[in-house]
Short mmCIF file of C-alpha atoms in Angstrom, two decimals:
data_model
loop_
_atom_site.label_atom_id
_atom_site.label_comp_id
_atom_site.label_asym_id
_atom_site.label_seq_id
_atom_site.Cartn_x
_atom_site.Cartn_y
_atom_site.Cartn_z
CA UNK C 1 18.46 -10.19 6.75
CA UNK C 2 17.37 -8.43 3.07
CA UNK C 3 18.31 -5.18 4.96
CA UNK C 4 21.79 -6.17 6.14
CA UNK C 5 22.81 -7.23 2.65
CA UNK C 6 20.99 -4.12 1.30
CA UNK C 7 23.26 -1.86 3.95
CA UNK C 8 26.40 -4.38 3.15
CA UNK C 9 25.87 -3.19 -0.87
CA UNK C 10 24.78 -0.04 -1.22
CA UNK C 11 24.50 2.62 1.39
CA UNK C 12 27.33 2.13 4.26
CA UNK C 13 28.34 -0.72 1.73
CA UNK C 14 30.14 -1.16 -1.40
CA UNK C 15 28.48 1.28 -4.00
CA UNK C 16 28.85 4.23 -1.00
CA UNK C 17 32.46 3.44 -0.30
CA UNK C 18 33.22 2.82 -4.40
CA UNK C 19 31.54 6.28 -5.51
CA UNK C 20 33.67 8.03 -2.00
CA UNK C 21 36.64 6.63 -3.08
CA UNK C 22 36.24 8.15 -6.81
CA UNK C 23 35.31 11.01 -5.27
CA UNK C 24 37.94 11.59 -3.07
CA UNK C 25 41.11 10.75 -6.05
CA UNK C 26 39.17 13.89 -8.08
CA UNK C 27 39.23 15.81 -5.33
CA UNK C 28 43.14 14.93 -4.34
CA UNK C 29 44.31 15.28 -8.15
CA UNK C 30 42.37 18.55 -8.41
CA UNK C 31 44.08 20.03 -5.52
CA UNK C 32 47.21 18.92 -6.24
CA UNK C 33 47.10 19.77 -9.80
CA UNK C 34 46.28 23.57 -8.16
CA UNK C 35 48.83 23.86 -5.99
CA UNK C 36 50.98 23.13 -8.49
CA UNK C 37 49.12 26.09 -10.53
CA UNK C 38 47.71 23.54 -13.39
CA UNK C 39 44.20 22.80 -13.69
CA UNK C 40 43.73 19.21 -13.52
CA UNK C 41 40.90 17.08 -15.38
CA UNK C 42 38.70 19.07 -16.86
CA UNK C 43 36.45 17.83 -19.76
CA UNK C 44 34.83 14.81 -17.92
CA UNK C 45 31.85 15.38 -16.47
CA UNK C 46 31.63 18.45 -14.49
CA UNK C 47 35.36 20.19 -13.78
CA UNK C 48 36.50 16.15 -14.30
CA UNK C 49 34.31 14.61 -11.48
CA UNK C 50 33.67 11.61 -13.38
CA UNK C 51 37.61 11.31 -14.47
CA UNK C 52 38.40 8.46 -11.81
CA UNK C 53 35.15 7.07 -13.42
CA UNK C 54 36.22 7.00 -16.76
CA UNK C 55 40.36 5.45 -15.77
CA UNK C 56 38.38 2.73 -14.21
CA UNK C 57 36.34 1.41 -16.78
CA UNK C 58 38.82 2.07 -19.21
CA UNK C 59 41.47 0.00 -17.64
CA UNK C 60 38.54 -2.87 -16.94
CA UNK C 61 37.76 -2.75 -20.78
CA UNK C 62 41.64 -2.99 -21.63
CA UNK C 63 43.85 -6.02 -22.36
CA UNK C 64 45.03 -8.10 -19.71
CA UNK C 65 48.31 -9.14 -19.93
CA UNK C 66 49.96 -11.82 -17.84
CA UNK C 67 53.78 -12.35 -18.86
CA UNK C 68 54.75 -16.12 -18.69
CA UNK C 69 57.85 -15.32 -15.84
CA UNK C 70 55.05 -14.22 -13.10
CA UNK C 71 53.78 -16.75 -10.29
CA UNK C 72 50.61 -16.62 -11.85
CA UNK C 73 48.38 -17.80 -8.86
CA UNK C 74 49.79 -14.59 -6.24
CA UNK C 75 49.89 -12.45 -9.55
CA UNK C 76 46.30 -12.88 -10.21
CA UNK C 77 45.19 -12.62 -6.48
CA UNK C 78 47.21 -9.61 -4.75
CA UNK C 79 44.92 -7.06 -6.72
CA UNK C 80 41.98 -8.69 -5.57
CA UNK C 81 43.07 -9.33 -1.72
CA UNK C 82 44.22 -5.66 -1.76
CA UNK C 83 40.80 -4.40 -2.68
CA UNK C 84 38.83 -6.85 -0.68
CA UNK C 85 40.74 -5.84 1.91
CA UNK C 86 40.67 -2.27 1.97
CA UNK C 87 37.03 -2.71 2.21
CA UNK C 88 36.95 -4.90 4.63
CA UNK C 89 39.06 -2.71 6.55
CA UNK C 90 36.77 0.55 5.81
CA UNK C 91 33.71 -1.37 7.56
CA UNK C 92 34.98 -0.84 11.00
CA UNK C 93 35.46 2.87 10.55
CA UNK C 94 32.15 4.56 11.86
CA UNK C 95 30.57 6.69 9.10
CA UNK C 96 26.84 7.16 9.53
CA UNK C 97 26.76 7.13 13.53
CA UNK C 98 28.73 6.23 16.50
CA UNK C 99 28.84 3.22 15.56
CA UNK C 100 30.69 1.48 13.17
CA UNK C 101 28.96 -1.68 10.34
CA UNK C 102 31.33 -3.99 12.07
CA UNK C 103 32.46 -3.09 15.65
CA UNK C 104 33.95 -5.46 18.43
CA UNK C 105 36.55 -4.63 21.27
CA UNK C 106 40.06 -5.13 20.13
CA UNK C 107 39.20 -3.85 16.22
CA UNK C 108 41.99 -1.19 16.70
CA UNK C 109 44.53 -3.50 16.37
CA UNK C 110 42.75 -5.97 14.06
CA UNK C 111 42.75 -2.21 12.03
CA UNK C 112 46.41 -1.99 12.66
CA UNK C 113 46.79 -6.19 10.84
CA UNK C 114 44.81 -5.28 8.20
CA UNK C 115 47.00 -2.52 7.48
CA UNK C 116 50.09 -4.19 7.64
CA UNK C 117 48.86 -7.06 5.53
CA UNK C 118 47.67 -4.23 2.69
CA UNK C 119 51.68 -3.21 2.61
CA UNK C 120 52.67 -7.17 2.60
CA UNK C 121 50.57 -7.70 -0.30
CA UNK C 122 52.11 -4.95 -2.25
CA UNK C 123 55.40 -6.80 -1.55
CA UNK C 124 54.11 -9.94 -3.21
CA UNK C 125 52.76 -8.02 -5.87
CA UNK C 126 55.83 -6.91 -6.50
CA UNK C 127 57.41 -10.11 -5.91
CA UNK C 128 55.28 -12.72 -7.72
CA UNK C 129 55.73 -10.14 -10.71
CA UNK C 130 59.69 -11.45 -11.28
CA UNK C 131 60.42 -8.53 -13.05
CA UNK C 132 63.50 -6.27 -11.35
CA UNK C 133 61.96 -3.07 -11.41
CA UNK C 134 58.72 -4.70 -9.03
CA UNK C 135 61.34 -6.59 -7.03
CA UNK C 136 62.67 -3.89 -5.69
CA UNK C 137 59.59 -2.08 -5.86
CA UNK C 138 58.22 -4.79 -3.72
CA UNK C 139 61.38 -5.13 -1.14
CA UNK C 140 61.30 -1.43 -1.07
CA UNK C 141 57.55 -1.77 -0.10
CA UNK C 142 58.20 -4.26 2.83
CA UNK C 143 61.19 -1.88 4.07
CA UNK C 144 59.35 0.81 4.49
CA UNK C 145 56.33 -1.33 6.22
CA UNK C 146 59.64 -1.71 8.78
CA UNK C 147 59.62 1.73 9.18
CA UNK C 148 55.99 3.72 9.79
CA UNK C 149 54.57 0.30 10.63
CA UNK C 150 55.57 0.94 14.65
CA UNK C 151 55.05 4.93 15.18
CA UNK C 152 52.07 4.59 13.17
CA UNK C 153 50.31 1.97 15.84
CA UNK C 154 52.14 4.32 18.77
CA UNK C 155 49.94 6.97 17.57
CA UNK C 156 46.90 4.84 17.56
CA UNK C 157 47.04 3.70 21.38
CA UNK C 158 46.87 7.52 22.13
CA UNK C 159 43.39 7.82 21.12
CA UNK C 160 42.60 4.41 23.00
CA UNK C 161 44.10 5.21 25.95
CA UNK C 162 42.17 8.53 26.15
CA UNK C 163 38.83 6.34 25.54
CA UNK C 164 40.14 3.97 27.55
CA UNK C 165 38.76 0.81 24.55
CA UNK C 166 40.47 -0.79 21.62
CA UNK C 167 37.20 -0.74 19.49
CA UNK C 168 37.11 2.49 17.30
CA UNK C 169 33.49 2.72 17.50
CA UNK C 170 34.00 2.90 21.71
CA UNK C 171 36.62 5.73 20.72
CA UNK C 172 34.13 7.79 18.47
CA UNK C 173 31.84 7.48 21.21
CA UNK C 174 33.66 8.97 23.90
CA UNK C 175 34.66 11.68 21.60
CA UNK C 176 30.92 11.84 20.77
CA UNK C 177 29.53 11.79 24.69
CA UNK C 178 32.68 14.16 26.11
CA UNK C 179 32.73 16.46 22.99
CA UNK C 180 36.23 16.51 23.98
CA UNK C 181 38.13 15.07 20.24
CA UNK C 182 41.45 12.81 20.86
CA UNK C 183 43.39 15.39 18.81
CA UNK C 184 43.30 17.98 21.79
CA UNK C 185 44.84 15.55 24.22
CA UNK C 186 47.13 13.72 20.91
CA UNK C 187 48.75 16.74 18.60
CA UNK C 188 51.83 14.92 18.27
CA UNK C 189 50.16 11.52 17.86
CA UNK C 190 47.73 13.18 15.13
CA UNK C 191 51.03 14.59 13.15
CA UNK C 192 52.63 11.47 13.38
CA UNK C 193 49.63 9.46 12.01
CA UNK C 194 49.36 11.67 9.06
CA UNK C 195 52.94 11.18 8.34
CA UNK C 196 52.79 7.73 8.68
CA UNK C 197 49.91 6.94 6.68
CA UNK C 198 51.20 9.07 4.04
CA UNK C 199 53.65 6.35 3.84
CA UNK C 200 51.18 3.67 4.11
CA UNK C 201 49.57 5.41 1.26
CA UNK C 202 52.69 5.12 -1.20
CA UNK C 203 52.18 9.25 -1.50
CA UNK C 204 54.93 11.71 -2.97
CA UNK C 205 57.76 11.70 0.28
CA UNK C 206 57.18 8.24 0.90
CA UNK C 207 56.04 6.59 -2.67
CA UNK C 208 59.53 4.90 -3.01
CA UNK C 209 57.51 1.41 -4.12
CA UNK C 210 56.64 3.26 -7.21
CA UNK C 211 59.03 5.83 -7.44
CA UNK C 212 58.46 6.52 -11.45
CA UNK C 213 61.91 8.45 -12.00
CA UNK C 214 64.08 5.25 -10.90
CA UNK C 215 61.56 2.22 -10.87
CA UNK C 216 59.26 2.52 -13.59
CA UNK C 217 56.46 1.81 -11.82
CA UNK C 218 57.90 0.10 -9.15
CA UNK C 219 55.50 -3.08 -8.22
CA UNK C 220 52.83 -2.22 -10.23
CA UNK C 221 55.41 -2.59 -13.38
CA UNK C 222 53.29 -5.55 -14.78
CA UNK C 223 49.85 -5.32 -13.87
CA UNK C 224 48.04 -4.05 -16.47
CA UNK C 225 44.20 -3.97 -18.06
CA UNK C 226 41.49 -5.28 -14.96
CA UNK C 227 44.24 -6.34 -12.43
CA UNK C 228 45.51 -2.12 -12.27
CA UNK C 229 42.58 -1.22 -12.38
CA UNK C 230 41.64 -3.10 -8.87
CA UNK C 231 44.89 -2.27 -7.63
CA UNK C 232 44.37 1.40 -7.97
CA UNK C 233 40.90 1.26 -6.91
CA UNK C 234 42.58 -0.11 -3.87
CA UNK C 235 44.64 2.51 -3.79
CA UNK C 236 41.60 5.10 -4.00
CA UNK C 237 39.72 2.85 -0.83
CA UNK C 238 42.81 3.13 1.15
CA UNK C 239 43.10 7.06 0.65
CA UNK C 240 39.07 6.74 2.17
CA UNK C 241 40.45 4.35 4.56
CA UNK C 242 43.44 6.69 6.04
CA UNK C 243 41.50 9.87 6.33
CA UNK C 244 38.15 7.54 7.86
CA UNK C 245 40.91 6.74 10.74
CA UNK C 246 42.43 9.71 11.04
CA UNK C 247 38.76 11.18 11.36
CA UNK C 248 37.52 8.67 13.68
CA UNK C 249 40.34 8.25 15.99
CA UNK C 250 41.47 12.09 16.36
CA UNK C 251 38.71 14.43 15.22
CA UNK C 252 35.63 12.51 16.64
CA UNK C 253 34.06 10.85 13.39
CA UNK C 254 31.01 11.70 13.14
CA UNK C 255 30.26 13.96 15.83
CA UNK C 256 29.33 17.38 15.80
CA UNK C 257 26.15 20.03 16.62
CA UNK C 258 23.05 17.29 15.99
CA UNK C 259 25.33 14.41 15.10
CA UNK C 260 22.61 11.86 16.25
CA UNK C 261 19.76 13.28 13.42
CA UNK C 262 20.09 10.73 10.76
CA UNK C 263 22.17 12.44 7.98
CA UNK C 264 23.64 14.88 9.91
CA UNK C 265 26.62 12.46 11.12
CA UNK C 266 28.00 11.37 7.75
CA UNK C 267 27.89 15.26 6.45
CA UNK C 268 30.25 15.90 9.33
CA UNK C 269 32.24 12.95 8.75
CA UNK C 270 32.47 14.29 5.20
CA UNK C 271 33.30 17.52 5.84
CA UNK C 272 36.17 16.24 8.32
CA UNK C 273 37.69 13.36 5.73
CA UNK C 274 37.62 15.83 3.09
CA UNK C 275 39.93 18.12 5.41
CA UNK C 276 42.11 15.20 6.00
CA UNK C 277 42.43 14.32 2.33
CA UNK C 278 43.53 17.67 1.34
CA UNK C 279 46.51 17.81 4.06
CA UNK C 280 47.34 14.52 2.69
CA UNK C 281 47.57 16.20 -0.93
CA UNK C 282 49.34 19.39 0.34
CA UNK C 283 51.98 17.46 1.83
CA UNK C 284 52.07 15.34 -1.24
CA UNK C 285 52.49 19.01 -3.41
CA UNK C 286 54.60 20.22 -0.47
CA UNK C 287 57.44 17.65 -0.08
CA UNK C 288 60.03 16.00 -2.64
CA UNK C 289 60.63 11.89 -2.46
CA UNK C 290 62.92 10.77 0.23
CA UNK C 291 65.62 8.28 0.00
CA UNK C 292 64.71 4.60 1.58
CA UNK C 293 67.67 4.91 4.09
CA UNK C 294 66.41 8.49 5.20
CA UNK C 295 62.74 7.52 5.45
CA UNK C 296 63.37 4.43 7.78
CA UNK C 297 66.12 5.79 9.76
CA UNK C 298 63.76 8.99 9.52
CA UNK C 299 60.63 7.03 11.30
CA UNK C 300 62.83 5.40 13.99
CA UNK C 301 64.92 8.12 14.81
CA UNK C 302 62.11 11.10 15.07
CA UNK C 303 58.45 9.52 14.43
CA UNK C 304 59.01 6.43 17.47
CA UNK C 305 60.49 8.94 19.78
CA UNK C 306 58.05 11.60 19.83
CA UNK C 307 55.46 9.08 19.95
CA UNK C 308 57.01 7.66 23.07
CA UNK C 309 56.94 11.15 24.01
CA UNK C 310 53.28 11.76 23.09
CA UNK C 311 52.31 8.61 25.45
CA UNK C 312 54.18 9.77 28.20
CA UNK C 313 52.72 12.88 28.08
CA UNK C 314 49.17 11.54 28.19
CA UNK C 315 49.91 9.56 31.12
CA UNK C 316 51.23 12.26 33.15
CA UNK C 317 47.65 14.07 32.40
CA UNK C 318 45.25 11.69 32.65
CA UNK C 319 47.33 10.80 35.81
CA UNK O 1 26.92 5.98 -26.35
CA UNK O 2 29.13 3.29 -25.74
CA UNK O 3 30.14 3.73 -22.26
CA UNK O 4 33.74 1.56 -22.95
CA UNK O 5 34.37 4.34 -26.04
CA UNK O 6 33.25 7.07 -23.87
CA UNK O 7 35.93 5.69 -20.90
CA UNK O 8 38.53 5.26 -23.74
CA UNK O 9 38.32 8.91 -25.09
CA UNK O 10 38.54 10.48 -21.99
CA UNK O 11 41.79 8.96 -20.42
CA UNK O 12 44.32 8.38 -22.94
CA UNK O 13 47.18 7.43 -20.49
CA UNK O 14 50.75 8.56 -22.33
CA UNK O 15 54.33 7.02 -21.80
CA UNK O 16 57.45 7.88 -23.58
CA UNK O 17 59.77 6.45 -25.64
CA UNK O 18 62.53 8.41 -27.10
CA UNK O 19 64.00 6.19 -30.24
CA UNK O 20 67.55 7.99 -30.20
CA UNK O 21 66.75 11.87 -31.04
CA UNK O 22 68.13 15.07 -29.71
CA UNK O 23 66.23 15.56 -26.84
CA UNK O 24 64.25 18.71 -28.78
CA UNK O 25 60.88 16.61 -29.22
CA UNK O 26 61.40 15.22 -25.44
CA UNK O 27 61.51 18.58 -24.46
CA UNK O 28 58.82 19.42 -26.01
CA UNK O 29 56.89 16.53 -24.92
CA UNK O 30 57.23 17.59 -21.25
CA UNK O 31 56.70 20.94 -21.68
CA UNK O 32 52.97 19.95 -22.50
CA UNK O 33 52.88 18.85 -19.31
CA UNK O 34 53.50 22.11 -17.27
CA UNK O 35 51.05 24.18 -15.85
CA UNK O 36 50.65 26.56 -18.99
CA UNK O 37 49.69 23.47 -21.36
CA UNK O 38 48.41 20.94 -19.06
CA UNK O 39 47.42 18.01 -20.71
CA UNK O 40 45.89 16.47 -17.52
CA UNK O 41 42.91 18.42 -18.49
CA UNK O 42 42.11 15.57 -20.97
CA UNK O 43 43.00 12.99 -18.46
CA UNK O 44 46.12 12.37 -19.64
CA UNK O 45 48.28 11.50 -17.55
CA UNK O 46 52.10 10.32 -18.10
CA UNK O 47 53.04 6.76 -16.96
CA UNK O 48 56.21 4.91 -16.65
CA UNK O 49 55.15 1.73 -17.81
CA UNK O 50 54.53 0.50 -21.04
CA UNK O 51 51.74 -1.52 -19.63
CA UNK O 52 49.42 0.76 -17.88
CA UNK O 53 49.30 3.22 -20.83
CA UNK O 54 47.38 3.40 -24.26
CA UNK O 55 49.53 5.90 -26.09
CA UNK O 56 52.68 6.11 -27.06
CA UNK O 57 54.74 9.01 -27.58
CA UNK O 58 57.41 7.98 -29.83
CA UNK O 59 60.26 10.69 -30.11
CA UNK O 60 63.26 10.67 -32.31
CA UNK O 61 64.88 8.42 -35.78
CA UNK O 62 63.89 5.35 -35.44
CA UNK O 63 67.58 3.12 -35.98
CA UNK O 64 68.50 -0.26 -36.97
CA UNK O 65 70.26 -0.51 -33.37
CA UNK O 66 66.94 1.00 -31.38
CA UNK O 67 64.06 -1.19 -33.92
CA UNK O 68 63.85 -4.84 -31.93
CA UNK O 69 63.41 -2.81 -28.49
CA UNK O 70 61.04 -0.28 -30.25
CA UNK O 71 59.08 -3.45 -31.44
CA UNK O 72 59.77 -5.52 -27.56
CA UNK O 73 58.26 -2.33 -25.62
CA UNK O 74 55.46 -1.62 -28.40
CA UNK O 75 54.35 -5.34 -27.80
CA UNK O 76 54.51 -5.09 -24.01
CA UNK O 77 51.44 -2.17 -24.30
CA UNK O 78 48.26 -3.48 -23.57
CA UNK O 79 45.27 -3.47 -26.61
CA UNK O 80 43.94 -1.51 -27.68
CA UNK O 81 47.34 0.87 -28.04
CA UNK O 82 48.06 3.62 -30.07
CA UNK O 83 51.25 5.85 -31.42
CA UNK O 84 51.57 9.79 -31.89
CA UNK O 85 55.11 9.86 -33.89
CA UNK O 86 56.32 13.28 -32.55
CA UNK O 87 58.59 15.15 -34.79
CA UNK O 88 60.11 15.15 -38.18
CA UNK O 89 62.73 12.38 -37.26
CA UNK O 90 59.89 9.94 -36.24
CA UNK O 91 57.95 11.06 -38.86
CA UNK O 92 60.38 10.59 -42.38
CA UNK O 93 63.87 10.40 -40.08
CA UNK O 94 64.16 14.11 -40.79
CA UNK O 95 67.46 15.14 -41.48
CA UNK O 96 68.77 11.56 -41.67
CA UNK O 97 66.57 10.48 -44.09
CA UNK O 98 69.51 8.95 -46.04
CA UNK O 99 71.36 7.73 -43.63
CA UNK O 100 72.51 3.93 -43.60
CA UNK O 101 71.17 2.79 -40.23
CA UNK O 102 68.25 5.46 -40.25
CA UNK O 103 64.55 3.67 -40.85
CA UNK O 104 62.47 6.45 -42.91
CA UNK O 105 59.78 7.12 -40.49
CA UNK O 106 58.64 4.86 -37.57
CA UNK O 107 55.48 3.57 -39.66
CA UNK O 108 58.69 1.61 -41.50
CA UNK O 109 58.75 -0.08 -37.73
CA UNK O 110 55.31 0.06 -36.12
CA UNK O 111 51.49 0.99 -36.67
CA UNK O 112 51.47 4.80 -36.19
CA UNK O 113 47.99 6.88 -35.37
CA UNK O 114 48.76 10.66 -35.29
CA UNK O 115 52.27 12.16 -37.08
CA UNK O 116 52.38 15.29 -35.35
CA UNK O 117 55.59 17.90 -37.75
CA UNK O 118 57.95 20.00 -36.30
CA UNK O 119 61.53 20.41 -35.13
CA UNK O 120 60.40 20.27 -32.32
CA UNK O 121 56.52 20.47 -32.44
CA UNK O 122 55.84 22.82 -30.13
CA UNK O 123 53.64 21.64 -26.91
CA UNK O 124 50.23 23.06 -29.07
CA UNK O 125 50.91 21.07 -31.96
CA UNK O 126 51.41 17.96 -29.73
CA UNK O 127 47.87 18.55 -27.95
CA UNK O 128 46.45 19.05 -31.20
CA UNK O 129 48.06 15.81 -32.00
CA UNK O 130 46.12 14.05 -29.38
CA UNK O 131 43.21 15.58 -29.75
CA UNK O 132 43.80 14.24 -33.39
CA UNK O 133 44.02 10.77 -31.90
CA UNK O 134 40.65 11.49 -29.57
CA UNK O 135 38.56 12.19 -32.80
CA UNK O 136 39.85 9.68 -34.56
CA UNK O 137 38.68 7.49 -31.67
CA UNK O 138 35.33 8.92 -31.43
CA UNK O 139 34.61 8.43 -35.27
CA UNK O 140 35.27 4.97 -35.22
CA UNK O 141 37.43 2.29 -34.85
#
């Protein structure tokens, strides 16, 4: 029992997932801040590692302001939902074996809910705020759930139909006991997720829910002091969250050469998230923001298609 | 050391507000951000919204027309907040100093922190502006 809650707070817990998701905003402002030939934070801590550190406690420390118009009860709990959430969510991914903290059959598409829920909470947020530029922050938000929301679980049944399981943990296994990773069998599928969760991520093409140039902030207008920093702490858990699926489901989680030696399986999960994030940041360096009309009629008229495709073609070889 | 002073140096989020000035100082402002200045270095980063950031960067004269929204979006920052008046025109109202609906300075307005001179300051001076405002923090305060 003292060992569960140990595991549940620090080490495939809470403080593990809160110091990774730090970890991984340095390492996607860094790049970015390269690629666009700047330098990024550099004074705190070592080359700025402690930088997410220092936002975070800042914003806790600052005032909290709560403007009369909001619905204060939603107001004051879509930051915490979203972050309770996201690491809910980041317990079924498996990180220091084969298996996952939490793992039953089906938790693919209990993945897929959680998800969806994390993008209808930004749509309260948004809402509950009252202000215009997080209305249509927030509407924006819930149209675009309308769009990635169905190639995005396409591309997840590839992997599952490969393993032949809805649990992700069954799916890391296979990949683990075959050697054979989904993404050989799934390149379209893999593209398709990264596009898609690039969208679930609010990142550059997609970030029309906070697209600074028209909406100010979009629905994160009002939140200020404690309640932005949880939300973009959430944020930071959901980048750990997108490239711990990608990982798991396409590029075998934690399998690799002697992947069952304690240690050995979260240093390749590492190494392969850390990939992941920085494709996520080169597209995000790469690409200028869409429209809302292109990026829906965008998903449905490219991503769903080629995802039919992608299915169809796994059929036809696993016969 | 204070580990809430420590957080507070190092990320000074910025947002701006230009109070009715050429567009120079503006200029200026967002050159710092390019690659050759950079002022994510020092965690700064630039923010729409009045409400996530600490500093403001307050461009242009300050005008009887522009004061009650200069004083609305200066109240909508959350504490503890701080101003970097950026330019002569913020500073004294420059070269409308006399003029009828020109407010001497934004200090006439609200609280200012760092007056960084110039027409425009050029992106150093504004860096060494908030670096200004960083000391200032770390003394005390």
């Amino acid at each position: 029992m003292i060992i569960e809650i140990l595991k549940l707070l620090i080490i495939p817990g809470i403080f593990f997932l809160f110091t990774l998701a730090l970890f991984y905003q340095w390492l996607d402002r860094r790049f970015l801040a390269r690629l666009q030939n700047r330098r990024g934070p550099m004074h705190t801590g070592s080359h700025g590692t402690l930088q997410p550190l220092a936002d975070f406690i800042k914003l806790l420390a600052k005032e909290d302001i709560e403007p009369e118009a909001v619905d204060k009860p939603v107001f004051r709990g879509v930051p915490i939902l979203l972050s309770t959430i996201s690491i809910t969510a980041l317990f079924f991914i498996p990180i220091w074996g084969v298996k996952a903290f939490v793992h039953f059959e089906g938790d693919l598409i209990f993945m897929t809910f959680l998800m969806t829920l994390i993008a209808i909470l930004a749509f309260l947020g948004g809402w509950s705020s009252t202000n215009r530029f997080s209305t249509i922050g927030g509407l924006r938000a819930a149209m675009q759930t309308l769009g990635y929301e169905v190639p995005l679980s396409l591309a997840f049944i590839g992997p599952a139909i490969v393993a032949k399981s809805l649990s992700i943990s069954k799916i890391v296994e296979w990949q683990a006991s075959t050697g054979i990773w989904a993404i050989i069998l799934n390149p379209l599928g893999f593209g398709i997720a990264i596009i898609a969760l690039l969208a679930e991520l609010e990142k550059v093409p997609f970030d029309l829910p906070e697209a600074e140039t028209e909406l100010v902030a979009g629905w994160q207008t009002e939140f200020s002091g404690r309640k932005l920093a949880l939300l973009r702490f959430a944020f930071d858990l959901e980048l750990v969250l997108a490239a711990g699926l990608i990982t798991s489901l396409f590029l075998g989680g934690p399998a690799g050469p002697f992947y069952n030696i304690p240690w050995v399986g979260v240093i390749w999960f590492f190494i392969k998230t850390t990939i992941v994030v920085l494709i996520l940041s080169n597209l995000r360096g790469l690409f200028a923001r869409f429209r809302i009309d292109q990026m829906v009629s965008g998903c449905w008229k490219y991503l769903v298609p080629l995802a039919i495709i992608q299915i169809i073609f796994l059929q036809l070889v696993l016969g | 050391m204070d580990i809430i002073k420590w957080a507070r140096i190092k990320s000074p989020w910025v947002f701006h507000f230009n109070a009715g000035g050429c567009n120079g100082c503006d200029i200026e402002v967002l050159a710092s951000l390019i690659p050759r200045y950079d002022i994510e270095r020092f965690g700064m980063i630039l923010r729409g919204s009045p409400r996530h950031a600490d500093v403001m960067l307050l461009t242009g004269t300050v005008t009887r027309q522009i004061k009650d929204r200069l004083i609305r979006i200066y109240e909508q920052m959350a504490e503890p907040k701080f101003v970097m008046a950026i330019g002569s025109c913020a500073m004294s109202g420059g070269v409308f100093q006399n003029c009828y609906s020109v407010y001497e300075g934004a200090d006439k307005v609200i609280p200012v922190d760092v007056y960084v001179p110039g027409c425009p300051p050029r992106p150093q001076a504004i860096i060494d502006g908030a670096v200004k405002l960083l000391q200032k923090l770390a003394a005390g305060k």
